CSV table of C-alpha atoms and ligand atoms in Angstrom, one decimal:
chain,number,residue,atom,x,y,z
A,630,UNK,CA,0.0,0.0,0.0
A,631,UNK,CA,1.4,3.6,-0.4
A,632,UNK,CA,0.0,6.9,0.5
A,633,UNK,CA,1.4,10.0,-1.6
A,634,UNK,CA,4.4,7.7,-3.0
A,635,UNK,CA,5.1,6.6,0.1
A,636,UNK,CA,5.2,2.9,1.4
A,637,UNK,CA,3.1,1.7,4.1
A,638,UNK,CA,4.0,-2.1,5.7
A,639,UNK,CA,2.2,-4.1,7.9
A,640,UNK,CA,0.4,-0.3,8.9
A,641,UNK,CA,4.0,1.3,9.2
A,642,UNK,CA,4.7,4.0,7.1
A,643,UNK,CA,8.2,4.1,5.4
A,644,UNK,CA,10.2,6.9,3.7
A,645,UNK,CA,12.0,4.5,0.9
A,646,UNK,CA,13.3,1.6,3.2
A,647,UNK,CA,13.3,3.7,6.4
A,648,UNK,CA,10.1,3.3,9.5
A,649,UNK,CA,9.7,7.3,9.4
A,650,UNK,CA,9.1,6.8,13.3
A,651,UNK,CA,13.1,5.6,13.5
A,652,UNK,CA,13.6,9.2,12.1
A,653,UNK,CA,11.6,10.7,14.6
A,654,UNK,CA,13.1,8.8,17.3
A,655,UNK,CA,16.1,9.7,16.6
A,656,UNK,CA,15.2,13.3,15.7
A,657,UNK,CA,12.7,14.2,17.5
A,658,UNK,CA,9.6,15.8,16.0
A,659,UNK,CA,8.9,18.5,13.7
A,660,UNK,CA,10.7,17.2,10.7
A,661,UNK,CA,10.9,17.2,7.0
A,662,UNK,CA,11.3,14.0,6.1
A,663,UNK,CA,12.3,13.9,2.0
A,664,UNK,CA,12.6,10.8,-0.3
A,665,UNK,CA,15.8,11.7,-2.4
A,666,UNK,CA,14.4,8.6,-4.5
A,667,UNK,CA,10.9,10.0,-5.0
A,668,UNK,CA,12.4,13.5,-5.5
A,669,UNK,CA,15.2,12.0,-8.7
A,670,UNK,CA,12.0,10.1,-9.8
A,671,UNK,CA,10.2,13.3,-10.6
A,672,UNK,CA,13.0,14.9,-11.4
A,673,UNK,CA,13.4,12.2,-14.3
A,674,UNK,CA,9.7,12.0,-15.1
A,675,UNK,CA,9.6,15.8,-16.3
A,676,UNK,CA,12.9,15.4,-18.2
A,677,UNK,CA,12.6,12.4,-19.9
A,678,UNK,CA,9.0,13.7,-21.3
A,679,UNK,CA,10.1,16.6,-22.6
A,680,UNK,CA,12.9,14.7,-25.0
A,681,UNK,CA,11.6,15.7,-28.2
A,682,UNK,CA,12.7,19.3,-28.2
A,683,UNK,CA,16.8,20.1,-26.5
A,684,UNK,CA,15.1,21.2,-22.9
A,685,UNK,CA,16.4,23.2,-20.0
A,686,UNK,CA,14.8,21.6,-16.5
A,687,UNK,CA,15.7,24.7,-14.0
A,688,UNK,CA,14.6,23.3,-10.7
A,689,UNK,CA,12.9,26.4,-9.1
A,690,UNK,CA,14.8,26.8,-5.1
A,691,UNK,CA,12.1,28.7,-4.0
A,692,UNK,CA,10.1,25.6,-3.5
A,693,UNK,CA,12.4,23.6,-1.6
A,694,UNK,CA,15.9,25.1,-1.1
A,695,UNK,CA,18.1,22.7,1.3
A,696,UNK,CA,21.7,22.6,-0.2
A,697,UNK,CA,21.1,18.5,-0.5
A,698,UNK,CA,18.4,19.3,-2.4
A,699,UNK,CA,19.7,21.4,-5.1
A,700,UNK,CA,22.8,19.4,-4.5
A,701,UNK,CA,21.2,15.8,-5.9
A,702,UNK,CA,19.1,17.7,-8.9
A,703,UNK,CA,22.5,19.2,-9.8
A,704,UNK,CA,23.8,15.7,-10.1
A,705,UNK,CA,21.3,14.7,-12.5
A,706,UNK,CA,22.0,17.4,-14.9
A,707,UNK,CA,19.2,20.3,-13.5
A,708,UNK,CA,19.7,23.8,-14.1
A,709,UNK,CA,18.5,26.0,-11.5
A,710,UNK,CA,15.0,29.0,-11.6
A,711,UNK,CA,16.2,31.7,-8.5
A,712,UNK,CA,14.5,34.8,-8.1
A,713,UNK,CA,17.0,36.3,-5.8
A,714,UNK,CA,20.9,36.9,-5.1
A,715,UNK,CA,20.3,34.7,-1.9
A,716,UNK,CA,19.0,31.7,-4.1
A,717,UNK,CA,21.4,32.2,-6.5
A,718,UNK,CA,24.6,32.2,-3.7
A,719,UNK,CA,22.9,28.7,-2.8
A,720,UNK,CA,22.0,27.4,-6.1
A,721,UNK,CA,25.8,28.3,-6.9
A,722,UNK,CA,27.1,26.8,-3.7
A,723,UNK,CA,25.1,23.8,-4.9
A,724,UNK,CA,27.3,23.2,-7.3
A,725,UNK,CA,25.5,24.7,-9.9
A,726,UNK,CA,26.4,25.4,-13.6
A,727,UNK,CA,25.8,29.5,-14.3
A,728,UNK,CA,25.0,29.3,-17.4
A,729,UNK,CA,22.2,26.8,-16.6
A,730,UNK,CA,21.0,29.6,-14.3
A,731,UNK,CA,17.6,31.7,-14.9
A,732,UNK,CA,17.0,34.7,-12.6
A,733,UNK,CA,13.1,35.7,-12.3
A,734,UNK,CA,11.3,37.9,-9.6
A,735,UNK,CA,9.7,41.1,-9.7
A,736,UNK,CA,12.0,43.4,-7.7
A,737,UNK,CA,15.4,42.4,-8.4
A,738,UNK,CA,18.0,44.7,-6.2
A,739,UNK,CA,21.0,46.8,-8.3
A,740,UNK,CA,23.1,44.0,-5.7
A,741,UNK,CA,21.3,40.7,-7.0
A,742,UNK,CA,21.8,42.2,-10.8
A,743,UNK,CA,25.2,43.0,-10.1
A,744,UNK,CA,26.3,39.1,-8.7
A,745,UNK,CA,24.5,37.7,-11.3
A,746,UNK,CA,25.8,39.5,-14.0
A,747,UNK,CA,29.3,38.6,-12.0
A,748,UNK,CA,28.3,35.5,-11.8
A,749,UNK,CA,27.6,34.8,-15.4
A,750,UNK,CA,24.4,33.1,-15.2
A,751,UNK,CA,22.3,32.0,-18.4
A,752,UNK,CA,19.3,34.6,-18.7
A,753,UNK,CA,17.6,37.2,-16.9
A,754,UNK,CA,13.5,37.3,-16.6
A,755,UNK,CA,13.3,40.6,-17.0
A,756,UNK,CA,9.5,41.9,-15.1
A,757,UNK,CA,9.2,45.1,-16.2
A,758,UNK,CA,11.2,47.8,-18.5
A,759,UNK,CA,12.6,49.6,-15.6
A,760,UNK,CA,14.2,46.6,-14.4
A,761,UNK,CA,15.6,45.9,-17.9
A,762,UNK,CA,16.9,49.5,-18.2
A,763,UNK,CA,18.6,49.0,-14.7
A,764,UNK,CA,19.9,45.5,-15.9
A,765,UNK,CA,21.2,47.1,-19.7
A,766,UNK,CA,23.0,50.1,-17.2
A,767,UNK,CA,24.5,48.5,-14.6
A,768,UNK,CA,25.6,45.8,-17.3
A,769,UNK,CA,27.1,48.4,-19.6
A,770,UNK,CA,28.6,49.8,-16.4
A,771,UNK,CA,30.9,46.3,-16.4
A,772,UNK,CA,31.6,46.5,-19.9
A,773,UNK,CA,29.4,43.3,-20.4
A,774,UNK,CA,26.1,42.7,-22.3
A,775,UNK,CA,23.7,40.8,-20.3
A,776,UNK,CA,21.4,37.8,-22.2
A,777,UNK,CA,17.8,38.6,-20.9
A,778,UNK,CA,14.5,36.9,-21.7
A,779,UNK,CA,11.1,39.3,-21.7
A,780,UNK,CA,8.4,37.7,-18.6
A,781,UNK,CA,5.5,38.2,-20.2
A,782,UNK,CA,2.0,38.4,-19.1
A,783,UNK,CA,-0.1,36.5,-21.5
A,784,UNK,CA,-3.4,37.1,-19.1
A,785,UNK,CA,-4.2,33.8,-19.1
A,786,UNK,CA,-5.9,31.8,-15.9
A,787,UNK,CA,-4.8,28.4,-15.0
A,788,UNK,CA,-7.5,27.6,-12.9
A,789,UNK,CA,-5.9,27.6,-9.8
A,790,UNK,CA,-5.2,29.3,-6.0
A,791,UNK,CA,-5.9,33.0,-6.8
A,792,UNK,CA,-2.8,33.4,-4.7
A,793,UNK,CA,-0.7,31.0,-6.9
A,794,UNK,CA,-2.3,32.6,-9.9
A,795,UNK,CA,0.6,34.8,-11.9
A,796,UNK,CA,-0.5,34.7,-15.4
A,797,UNK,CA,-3.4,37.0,-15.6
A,798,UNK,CA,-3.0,40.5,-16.4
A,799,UNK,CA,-4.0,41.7,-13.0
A,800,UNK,CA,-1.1,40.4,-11.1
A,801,UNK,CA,2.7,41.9,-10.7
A,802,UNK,CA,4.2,39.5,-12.3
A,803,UNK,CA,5.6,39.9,-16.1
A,804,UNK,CA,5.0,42.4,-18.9
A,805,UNK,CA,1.8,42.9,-20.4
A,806,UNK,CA,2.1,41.9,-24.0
A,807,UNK,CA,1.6,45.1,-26.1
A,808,UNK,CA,4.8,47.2,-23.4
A,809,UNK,CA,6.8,43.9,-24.4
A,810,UNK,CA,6.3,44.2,-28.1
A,811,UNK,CA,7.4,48.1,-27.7
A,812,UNK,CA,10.6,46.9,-25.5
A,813,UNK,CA,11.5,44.4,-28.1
A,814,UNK,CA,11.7,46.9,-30.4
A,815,UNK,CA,14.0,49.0,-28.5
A,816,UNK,CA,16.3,45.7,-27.0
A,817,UNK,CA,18.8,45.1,-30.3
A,818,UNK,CA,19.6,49.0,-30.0
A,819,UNK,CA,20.8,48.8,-26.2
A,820,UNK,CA,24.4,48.1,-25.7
A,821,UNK,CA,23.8,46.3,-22.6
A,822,UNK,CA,21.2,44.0,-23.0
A,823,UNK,CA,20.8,40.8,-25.5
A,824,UNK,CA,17.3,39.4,-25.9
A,825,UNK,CA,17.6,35.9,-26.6
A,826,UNK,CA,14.6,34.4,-24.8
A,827,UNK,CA,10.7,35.0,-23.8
A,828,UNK,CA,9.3,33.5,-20.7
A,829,UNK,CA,5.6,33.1,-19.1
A,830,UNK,CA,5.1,31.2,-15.9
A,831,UNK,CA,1.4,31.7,-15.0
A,832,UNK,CA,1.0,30.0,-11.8
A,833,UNK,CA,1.4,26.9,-9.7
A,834,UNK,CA,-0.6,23.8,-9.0
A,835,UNK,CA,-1.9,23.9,-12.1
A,836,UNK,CA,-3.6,20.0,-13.0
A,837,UNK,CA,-5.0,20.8,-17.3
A,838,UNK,CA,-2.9,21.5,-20.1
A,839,UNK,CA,-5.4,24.1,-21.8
A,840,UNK,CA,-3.9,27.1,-20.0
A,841,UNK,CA,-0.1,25.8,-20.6
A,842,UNK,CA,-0.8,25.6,-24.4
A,843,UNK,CA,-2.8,29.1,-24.4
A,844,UNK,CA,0.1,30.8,-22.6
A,845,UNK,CA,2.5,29.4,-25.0
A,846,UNK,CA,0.9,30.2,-28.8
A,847,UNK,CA,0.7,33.6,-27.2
A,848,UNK,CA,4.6,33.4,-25.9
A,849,UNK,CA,5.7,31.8,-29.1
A,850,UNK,CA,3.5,34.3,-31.3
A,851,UNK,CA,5.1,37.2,-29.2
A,852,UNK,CA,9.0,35.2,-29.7
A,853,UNK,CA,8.6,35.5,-33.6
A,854,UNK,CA,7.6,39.6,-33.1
A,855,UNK,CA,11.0,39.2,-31.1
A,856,UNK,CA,12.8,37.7,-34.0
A,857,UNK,CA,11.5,40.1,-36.1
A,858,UNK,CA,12.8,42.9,-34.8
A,859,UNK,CA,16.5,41.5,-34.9
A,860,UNK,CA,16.2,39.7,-31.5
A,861,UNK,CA,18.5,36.9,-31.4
A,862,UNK,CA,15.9,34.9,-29.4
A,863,UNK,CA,16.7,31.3,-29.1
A,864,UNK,CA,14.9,30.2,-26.0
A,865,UNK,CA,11.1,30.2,-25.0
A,866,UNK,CA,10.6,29.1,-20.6
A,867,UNK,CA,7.4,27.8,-20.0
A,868,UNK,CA,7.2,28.4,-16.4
A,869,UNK,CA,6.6,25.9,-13.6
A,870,UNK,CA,3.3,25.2,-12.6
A,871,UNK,CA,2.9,21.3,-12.9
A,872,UNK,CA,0.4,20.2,-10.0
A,873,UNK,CA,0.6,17.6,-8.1
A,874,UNK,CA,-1.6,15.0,-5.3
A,875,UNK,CA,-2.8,16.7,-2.1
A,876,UNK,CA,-5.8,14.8,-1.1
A,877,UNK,CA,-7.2,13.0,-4.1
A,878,UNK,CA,-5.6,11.7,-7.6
A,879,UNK,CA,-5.3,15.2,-9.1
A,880,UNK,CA,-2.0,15.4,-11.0
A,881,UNK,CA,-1.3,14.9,-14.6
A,882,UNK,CA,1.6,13.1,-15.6
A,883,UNK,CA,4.6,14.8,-16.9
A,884,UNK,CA,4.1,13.3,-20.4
A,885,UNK,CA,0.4,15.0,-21.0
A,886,UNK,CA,2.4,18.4,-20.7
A,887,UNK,CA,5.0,17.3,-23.0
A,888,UNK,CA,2.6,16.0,-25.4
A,889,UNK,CA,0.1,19.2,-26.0
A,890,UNK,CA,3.8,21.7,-25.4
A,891,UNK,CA,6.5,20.2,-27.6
A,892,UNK,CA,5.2,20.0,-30.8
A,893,UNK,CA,4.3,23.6,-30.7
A,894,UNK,CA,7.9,24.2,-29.1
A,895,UNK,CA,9.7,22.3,-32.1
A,896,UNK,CA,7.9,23.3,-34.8
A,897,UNK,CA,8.7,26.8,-34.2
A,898,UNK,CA,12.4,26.3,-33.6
A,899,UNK,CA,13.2,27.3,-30.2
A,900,UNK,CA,15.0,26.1,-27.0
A,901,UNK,CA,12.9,25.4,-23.9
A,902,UNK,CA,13.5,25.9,-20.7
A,903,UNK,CA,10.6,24.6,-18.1
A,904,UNK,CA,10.6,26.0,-14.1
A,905,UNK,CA,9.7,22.9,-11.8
A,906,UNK,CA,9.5,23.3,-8.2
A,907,UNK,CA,6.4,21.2,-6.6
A,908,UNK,CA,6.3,18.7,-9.4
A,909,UNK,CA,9.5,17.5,-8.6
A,910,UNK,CA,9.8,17.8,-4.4
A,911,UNK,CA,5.9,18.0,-3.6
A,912,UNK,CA,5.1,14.8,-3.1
A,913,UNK,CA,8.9,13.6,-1.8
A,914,UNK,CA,8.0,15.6,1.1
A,915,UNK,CA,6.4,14.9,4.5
A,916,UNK,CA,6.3,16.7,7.3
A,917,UNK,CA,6.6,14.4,10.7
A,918,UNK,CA,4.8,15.3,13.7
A,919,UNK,CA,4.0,14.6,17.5
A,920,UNK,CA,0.6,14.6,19.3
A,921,UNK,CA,0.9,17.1,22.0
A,922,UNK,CA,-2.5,16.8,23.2
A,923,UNK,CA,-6.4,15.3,22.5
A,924,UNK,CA,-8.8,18.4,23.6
A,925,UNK,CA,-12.2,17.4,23.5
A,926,UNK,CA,-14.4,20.7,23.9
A,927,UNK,CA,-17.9,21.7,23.2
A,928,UNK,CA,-18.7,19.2,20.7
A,929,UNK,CA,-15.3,19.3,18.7
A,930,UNK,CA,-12.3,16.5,18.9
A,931,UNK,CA,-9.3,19.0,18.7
A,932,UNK,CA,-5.8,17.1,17.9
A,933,UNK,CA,-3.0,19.3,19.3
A,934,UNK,CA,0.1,18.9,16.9
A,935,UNK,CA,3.8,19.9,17.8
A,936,UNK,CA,4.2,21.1,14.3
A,937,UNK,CA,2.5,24.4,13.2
A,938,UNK,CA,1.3,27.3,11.1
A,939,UNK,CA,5.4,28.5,11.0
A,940,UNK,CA,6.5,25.3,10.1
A,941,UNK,CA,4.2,24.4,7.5
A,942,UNK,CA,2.1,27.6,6.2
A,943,UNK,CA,0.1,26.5,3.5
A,944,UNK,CA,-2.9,25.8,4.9
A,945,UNK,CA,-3.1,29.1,6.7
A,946,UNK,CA,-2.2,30.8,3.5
A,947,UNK,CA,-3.7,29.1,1.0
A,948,UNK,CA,-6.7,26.6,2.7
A,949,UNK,CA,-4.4,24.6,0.9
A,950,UNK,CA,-5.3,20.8,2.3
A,951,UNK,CA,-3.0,18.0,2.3
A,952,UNK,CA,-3.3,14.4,3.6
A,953,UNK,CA,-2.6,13.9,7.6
A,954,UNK,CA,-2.5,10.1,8.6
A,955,UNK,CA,-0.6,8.1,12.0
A,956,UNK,CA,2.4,6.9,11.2
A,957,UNK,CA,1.3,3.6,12.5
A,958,UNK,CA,-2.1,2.6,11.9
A,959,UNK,CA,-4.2,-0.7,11.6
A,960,UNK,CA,-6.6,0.3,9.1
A,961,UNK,CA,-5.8,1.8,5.8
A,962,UNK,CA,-6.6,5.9,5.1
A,963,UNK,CA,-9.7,6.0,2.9
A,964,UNK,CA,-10.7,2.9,3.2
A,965,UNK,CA,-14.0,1.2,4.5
A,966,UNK,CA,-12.3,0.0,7.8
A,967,UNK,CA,-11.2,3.7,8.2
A,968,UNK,CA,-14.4,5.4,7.9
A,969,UNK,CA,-15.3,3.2,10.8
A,970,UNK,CA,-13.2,3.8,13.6
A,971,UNK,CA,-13.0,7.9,12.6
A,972,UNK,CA,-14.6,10.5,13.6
A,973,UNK,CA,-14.1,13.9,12.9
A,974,UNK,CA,-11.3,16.1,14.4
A,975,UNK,CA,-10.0,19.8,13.9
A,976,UNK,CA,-6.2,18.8,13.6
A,977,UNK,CA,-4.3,22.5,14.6
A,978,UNK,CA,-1.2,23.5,15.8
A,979,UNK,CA,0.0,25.4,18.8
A,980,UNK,CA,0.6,28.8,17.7
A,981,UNK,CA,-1.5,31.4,18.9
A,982,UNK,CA,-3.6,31.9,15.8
A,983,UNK,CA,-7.0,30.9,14.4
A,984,UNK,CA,-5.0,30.4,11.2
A,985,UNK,CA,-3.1,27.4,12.5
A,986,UNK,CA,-5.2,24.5,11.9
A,987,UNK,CA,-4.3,21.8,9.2
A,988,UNK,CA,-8.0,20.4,8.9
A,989,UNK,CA,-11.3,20.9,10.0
A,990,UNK,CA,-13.8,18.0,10.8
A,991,UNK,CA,-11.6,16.3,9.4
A,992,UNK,CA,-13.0,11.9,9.4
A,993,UNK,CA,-9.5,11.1,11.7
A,994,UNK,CA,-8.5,7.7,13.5
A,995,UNK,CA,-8.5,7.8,18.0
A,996,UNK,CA,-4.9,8.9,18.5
A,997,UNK,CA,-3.4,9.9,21.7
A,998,UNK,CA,-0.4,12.1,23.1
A,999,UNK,CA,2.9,11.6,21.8
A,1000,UNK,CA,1.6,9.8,18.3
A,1001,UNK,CA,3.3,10.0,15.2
A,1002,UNK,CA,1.4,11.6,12.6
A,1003,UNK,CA,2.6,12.7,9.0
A,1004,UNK,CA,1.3,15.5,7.3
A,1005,UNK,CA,1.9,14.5,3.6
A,1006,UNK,CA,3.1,16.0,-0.1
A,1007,UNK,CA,4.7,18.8,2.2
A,1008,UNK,CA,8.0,18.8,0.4
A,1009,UNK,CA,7.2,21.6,-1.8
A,1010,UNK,CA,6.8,25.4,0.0
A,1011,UNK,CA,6.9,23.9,3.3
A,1012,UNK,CA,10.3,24.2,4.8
A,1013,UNK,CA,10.6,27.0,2.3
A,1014,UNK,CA,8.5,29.1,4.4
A,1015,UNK,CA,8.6,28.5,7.4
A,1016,UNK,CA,9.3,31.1,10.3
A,1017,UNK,CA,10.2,31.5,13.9
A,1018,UNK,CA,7.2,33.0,14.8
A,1019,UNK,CA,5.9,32.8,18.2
A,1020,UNK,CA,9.4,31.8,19.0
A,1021,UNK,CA,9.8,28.6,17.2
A,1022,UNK,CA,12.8,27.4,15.8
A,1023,UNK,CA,12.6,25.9,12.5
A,1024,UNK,CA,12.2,21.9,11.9
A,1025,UNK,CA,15.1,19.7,10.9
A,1026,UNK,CA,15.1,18.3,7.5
A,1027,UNK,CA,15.9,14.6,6.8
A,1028,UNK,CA,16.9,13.4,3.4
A,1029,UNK,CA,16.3,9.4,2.9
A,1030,UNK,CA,18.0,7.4,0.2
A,1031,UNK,CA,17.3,3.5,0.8
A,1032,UNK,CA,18.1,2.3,4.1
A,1033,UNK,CA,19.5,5.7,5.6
A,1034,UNK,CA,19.2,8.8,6.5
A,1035,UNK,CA,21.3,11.9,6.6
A,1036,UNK,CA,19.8,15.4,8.6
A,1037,UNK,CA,20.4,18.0,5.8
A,1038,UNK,CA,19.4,20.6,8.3
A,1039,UNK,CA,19.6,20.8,11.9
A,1040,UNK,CA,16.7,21.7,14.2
A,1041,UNK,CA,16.9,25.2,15.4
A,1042,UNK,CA,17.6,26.1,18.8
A,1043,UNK,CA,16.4,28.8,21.1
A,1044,UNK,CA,19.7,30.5,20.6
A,1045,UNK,CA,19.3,30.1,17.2
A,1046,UNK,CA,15.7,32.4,17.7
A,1047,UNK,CA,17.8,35.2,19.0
A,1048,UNK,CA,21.5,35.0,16.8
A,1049,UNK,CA,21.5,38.3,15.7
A,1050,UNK,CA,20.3,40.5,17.7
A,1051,UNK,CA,21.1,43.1,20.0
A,1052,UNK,CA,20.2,44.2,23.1
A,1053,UNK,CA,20.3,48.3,23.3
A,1054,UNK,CA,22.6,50.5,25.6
A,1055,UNK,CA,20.8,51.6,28.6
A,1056,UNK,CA,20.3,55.5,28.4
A,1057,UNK,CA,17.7,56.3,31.4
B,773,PLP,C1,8.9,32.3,-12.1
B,773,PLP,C2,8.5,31.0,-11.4
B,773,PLP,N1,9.0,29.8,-12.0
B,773,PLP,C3,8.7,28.6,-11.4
B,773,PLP,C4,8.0,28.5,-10.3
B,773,PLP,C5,7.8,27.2,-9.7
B,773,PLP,O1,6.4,26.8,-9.6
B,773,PLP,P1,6.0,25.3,-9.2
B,773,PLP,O2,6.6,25.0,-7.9
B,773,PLP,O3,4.5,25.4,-9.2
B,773,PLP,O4,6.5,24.4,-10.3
B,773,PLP,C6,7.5,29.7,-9.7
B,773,PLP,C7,6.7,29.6,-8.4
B,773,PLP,O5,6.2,30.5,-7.9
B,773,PLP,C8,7.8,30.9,-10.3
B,773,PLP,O6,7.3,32.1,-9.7
């Protein structure tokens, strides 16, 4: 039986060949427990679907960026998608190839342009013509021309989070198409500046293909109008996007992406370059966790986790739901059996917010203080954002390959909360 990729044996879940609750013994509770098998089996998935046209895979750090992480993808040949100078130090301490590096983000600092351009990465995204005009100066300033690809906006909507949504024309993100075309016109006359590709990433958790191929005729019809104007553009980036399982058999494999996108991609000539952050860590992911307490109040069964809001924020966010199940259980999640013995329960964490609950009324097995419970497909924008708040320190992160185990991050400590900071001078 599996749940989310995982394995389950005689009722004991298992990260590849490891009883998560060894990890937990060992580690103690919250922690991000990844699969580095599940995570290179995505990883492959995407790549090996998109063989027909030469294909850029830029794992995006934002969603999950432990060192180990970025480290393994590197090994298997991924470029990396950063969207700031921090990302990009890691991605580079990573091990990572420059030129397979692609720098998006809306507010780009004159410091992050600067180490990148140092740094000799592959492309810019530039978000808007202010930014590229800061890019051609401070690029010209070096004496170096800087290979950029437009973000465009091609307003289309992917059906999604309307907080994950960053392809319609109301959002920040990109250029809206007709300040592009006029930009592109101007590009192959600025010294500092070389367009060479056009990218649209228009959201995340995205589970049809329609909005992929609208966004890219409109990309690809806007890449010709690049060409055209003497724009040496040789690469269109698709974005990331690809959704994945939360609570129910939503995803699409990698191939029905491939299959509705390449043609369209090879028969106009270009280079892609795709964006993948939850596709390829999402589901590798869980997030291990401790019964602190069983409050039964009013008429509602509330299970008190160790893990919270800070440590996994999604849900708060978002309402975004994933899968919570023991990590030892009798009867199978979902199944007849199940639906017997549960009954529902608000499963929250301790931090002093309304926000921090993972599920409400949710159908939920008896458990009791100090079980194991894992909170699943948490890989992707979980340890990513997580926070100190109300004085927290951060989970550890596990990464399992077969029969072991190394901690790829150390759990915070209270002295970690306050590294830092400074107490003032007295002056009454
Ligand atoms: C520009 C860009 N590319 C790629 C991604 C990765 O998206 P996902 O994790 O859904 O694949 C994001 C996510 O926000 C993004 O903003």
């Amino acid at each position: 039986m599996e749940y989310f990729h995982h394995e389950v044996r005689d009722g004991v879940l298992h990260c590849e060949n490891v009883p998560v609750e060894n990890i937990a013994r060992k580690l103690g509770t919250p922690t991000y427990v990844y699969s580095r098998r599940i995570l290179e089996r995505h990883f492959a998935l995407l790549r090996d679907a998109f063989d027909q046209v030469e294909t850029l895979v830029c794992y995006s750090v934002k969603s999950l960026p432990n060192l180990a992480v970025c480290q393994v993808l590197r090994e298997m040949g991924a470029g990396f998608d950063v969207v700031s100078g921090g990302e990009l130090f890691r991605a580079l301490q990573a091990g990572a190839h420059p030129r397979k590096i692609v720098f998006a983000g809306v507010g780009k600092s004159a410091e992050d342009i600067e180490y990148a351009l140092d740094s000799r990465i592959l492309m810019f995204n530039v978000e808007s013509e202010p930014e590229l005009r800061k890019i051609d100066l401070l690029a010209r300033m070096k004496g170096v021309r800087a290979d950029v690809a437009l973000r465009i906006n091609p307003d289309v909507d992917p059906h999604t989070h309307r907080h994950i949504t960053t392809g319609k024309k109301e959002t920040k993100f990109g250029i809206d198409l007709l300040a592009a075309e006029r930009l592109a016109r101007e590009t192959p006359s600025l010294a500092g500046v070389r367009l060479i590709g056009v990218h649209a990433h228009i959201g995340s958790q995205i589970t049809e293909t329609a909005p992929y191929t609208e966004a890219l005729e409109k990309t690809l019809e806007f890449a010709g109008r690049c060409r055209d104007a003497g724009n040496p553009v040789e690469w269109v980036n698709i974005g990331g996007g690809f959704g994945i399982d939360y609570v129910k058999d939503e995803a699409l494999p990698a191939s029905s992406y491939a299959e509705v996108l390449q043609p369209l991609i090879s028969r106009a000539g270009y280079r892609l370059a795709i964006e993948p952050g939850r596709f390829i860590v999402g589901n590798a992911g869980i997030l291990l966790t401790s019964v602190l307490y069983v409050k039964e109040t009013g008429d509602r069964r509330f299970v008190i986790l160790d893990a919270g809001m800070n440590d996994l924020l999604r849900p708060a966010l978002y309402g975004a739901r994933h899968a919570i199940w023991p990590a030892r259980c009798d009867v199978e999640m979902g199944s007849a059996e199940a639906e017997a013995v549960c009954t529902p329960a608000d499963i929250v964490g301790p931090v002093c917010e309304t926000a921090d609950c993972f599920a409400r009324d949710l159908p939920f097995p008896p458990v009791r203080e100090g079980d194991l419970l894992a909170i699943f497909s948490a890989g992707a924008y979980g340890m990513a954002m997580a926070s100190n708040y109300n004085g927290r320190p951060r989970p550890a992160e596990v990464l399992v390959s077969g029969d072991y185990f190394d901690v790829i991050r150390m759990r915070e400590t209270w002295d970690d909360l306050i590294r830092g900071e400074r107490k003032v001078a007295r002056w009454d």
